[in-house]
Coordinates of C-alpha atoms in Angstrom, one line a residue:
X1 CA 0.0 0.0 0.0
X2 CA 1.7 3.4 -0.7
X3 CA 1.7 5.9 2.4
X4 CA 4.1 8.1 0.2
X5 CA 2.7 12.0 1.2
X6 CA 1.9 12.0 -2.2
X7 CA -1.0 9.7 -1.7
X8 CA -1.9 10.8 1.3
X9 CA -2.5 13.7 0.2
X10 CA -4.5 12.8 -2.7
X11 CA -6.5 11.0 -0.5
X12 CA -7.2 13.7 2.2
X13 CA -7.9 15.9 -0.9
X14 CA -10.5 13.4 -2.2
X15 CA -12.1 12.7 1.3
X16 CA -12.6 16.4 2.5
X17 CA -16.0 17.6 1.1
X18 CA -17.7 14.6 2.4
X19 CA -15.3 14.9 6.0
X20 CA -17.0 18.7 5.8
X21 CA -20.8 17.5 5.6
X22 CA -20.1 14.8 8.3
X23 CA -18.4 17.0 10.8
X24 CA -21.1 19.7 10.3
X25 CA -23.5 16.9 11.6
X26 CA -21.2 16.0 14.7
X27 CA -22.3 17.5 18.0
X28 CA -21.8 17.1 21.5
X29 CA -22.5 18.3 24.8
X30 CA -19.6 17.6 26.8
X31 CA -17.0 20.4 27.9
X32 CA -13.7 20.6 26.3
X33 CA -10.8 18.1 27.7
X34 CA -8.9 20.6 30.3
X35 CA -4.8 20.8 30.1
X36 CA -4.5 24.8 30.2
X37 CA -2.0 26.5 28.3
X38 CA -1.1 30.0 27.1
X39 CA 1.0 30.4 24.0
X40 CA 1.5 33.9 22.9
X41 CA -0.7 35.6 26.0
X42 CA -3.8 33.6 24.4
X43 CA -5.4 30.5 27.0
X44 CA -6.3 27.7 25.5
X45 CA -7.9 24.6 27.3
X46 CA -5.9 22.4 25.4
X47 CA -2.7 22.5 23.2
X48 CA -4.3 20.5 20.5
X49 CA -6.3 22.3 17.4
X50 CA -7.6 22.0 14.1
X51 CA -5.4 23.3 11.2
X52 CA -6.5 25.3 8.6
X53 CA -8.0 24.1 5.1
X54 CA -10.5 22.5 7.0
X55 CA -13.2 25.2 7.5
X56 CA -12.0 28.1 5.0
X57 CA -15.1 30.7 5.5
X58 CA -15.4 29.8 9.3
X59 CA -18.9 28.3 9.4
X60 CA -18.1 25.9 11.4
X61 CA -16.2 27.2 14.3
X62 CA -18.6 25.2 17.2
X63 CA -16.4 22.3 15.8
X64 CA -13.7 22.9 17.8
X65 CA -15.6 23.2 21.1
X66 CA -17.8 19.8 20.0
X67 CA -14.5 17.8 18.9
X68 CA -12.3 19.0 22.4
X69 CA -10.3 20.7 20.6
X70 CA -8.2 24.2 22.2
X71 CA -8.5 26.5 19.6
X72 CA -8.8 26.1 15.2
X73 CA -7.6 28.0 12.3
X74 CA -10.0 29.8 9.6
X75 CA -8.8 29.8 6.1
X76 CA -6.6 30.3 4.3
X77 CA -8.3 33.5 3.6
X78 CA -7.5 35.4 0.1
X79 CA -10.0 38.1 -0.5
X80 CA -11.9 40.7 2.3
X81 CA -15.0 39.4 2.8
X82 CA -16.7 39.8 6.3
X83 CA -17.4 37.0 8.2
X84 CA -20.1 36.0 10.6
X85 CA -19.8 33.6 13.3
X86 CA -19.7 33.1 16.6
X87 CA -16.3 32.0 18.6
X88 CA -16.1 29.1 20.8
X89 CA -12.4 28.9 21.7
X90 CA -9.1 30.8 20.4
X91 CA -9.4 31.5 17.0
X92 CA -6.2 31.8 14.0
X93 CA -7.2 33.6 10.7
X94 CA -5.1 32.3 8.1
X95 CA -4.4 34.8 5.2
X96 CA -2.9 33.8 1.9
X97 CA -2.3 35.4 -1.6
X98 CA -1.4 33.5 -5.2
X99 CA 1.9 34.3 -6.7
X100 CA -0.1 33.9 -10.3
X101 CA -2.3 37.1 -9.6
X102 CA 0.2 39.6 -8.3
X103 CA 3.7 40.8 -8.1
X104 CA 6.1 40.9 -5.0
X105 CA 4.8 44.8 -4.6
X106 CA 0.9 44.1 -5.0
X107 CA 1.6 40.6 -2.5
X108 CA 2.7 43.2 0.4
X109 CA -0.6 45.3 0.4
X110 CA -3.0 42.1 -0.4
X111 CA -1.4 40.8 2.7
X112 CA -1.9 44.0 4.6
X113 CA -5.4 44.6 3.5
X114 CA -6.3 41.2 4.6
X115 CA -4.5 41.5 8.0
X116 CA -6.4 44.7 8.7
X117 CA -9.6 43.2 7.9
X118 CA -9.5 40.1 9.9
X119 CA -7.7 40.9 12.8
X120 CA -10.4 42.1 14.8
X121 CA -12.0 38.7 14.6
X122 CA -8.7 36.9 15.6
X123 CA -7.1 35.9 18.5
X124 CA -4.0 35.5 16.4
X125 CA -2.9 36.0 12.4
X126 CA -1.2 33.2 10.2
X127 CA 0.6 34.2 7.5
X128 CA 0.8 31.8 4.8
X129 CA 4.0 31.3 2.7
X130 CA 3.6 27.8 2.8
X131 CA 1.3 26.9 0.6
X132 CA 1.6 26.1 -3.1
X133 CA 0.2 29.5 -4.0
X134 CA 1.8 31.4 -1.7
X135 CA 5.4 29.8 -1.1
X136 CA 7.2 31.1 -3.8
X137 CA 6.8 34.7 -2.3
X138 CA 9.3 33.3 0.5
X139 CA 11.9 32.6 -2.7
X140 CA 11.5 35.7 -4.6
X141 CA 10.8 38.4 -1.6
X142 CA 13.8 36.9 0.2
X143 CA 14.5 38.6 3.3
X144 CA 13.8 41.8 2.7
X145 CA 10.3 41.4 1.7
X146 CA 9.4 39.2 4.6
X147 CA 11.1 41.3 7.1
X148 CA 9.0 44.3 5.3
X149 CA 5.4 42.2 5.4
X150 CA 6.3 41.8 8.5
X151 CA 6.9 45.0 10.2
X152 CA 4.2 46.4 7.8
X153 CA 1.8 44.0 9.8
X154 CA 3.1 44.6 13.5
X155 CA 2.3 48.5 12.4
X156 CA -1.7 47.4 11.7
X157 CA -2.6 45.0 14.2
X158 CA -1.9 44.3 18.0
X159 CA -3.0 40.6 17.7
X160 CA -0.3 37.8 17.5
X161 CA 1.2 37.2 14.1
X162 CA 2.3 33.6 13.1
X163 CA 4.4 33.0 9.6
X164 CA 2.9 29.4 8.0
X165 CA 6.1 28.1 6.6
X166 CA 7.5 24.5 5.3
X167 CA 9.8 22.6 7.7
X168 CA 12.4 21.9 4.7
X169 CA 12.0 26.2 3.8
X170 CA 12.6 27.5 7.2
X171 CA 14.7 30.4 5.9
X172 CA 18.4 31.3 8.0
X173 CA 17.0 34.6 8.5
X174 CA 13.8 33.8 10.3
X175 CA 15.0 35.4 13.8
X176 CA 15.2 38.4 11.7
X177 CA 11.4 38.4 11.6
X178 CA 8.7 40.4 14.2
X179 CA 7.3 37.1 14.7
X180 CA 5.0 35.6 17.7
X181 CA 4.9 32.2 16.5
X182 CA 5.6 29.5 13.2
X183 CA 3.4 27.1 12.3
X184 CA 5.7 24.3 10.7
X185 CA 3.8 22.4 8.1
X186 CA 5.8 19.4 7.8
X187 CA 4.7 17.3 4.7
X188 CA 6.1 14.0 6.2
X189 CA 7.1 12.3 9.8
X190 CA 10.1 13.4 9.9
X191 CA 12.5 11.3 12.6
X192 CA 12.2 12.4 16.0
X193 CA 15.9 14.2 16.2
X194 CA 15.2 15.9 13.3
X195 CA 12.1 17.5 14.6
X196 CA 13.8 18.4 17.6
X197 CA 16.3 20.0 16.0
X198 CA 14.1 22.2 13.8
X199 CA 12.4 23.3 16.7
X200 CA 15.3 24.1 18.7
X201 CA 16.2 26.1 15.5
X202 CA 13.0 28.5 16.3
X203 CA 14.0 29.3 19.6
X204 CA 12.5 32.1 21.1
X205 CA 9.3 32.1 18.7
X206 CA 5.9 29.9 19.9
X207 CA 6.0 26.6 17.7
X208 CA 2.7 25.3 16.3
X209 CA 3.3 22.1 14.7
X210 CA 0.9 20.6 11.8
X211 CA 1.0 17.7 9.6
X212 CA 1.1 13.9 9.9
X213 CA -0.7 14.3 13.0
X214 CA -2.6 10.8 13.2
X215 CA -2.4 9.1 16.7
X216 CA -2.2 9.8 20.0
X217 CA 2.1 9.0 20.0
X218 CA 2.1 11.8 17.2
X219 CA 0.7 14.4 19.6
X220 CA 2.8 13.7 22.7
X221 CA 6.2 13.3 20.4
X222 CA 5.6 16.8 18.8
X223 CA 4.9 18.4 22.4
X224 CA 7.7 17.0 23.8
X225 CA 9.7 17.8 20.7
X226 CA 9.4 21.8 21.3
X227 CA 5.7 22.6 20.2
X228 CA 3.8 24.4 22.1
X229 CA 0.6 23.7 19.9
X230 CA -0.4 20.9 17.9
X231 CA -2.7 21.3 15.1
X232 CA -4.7 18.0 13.3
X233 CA -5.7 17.8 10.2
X234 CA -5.8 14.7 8.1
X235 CA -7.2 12.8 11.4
X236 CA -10.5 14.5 11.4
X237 CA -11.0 14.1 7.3
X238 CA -9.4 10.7 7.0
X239 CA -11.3 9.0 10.1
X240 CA -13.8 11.4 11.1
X241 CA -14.9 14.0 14.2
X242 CA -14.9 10.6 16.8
X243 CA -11.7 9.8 16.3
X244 CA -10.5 13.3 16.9
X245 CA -12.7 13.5 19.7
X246 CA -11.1 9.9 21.3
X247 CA -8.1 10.9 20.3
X248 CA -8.3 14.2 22.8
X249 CA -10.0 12.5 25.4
X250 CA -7.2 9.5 25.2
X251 CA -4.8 12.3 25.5
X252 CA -6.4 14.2 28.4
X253 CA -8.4 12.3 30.3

């Protein structure tokens, strides 16, 4: 059977719209698991969340409370459109632009617009430059259009600001950056040193680590690794909102 990311990813990619109808039916009662944390002056009950991709317009932000999950990510946002919805827990707005509709110039003020707009809705920002849209604005800005996005954005908003970034495109520069946090996408399970030593690498920023997050021994490796949050994704579409919810209460009993 091939578990290359390749696959996997095809298959998450085939599975999600029917994942989104049957998590929109999920509901429960019971309060979230408790392990208290605060990561970037935010609480959250619980260090574990659900990534972004998942719910892009935020419709279905009650998911988080009803899975026992800390906190989720909205998005990846690309255009200013208000939103209406109701929080249940700490709240990331991904934003995101496409490196096909606009130059290194135009990229700086999309991603400002879209800061200004949704900030007031977040408890923290996530700026993508990880995803295959967005990614290449890492290559061709460099550092002096990242260090620029990102002192442009510290100037607009006083909420926490995350950069979204590939574990194998961590740039050298990154402690350059006004940064609260990175959310490391990692695309495969890396070996346990190797993750350690990546997050050791971010040192002083918060660490939020997403992808290949499956089982219960995933969680705990990544915490004790360096993270300081741990977000889910493929879990919930692959298996469905029980096994997320078992997996938290398994983790937090």
């Amino acid at each position: 059977m091939d578990f290359s990311p390749i696959h996997r990813h095809l298959q998450v990619r085939a599975a999600l719209p029917m994942a989104r109808k049957r998590a929109q039916r999920f509901e429960c009662d019971d309060p979230l698991a408790v392990f208290p944390k605060t990561v970037m002056g935010i609480d959250f009950a619980n260090p574990l969340g659900l990534a972004a991709g998942f719910d892009k317009l935020g419709t279905m932000t009650a998911l988080a409370r009803n899975l026992g999950l800390g906190f989720m990510e909205v998005g990846s946002l690309m255009q200013e459109k208000p939103l209406s919805f109701s929080k249940s827990g700490p709240l990331g707005m991904n934003i995101a632009a496409d490196v096909d509709c606009m130059s290194l110039d135009e990229s700086l003020v999309h991603y400002t617009k879209l800061a200004a707009s949704y900030a007031a809705q977040a408890d923290f920002l996530v700026i993508n430059l990880s995803s295959p849209r967005s990614r290449p604005f890492l290559q061709k800005g460099g550092r002096g259009w990242t260090i620029d996005l990102f002192q442009q954005l510290h100037a607009l908003v006083s909420c926490p600001i995350c950069l979204k970034v590939r574990c194998e495109q961590i740039p050298d520069w990154i402690g350059d950056l006004s940064l609260n946090g990175v959310v490391v996408a990692h695309i495969a399970q890396e070996d346990v040193q190797d993750i350690k030593h990546i997050y050791a690498d971010l040192c002083p920023f918060k660490i939020v680590s997403v992808g290949g997050v499956m089982t219960q021994r995933d969680v705990e490796m990544r915490l004790s690794s360096g993270a300081d949050l741990v977000e889910i994704f493929s879990l919930l579409v692959l298996k469905g909102p029980k096994a997320v919810r078992e997996l938290v209460q398994g983790l937090w009993p």
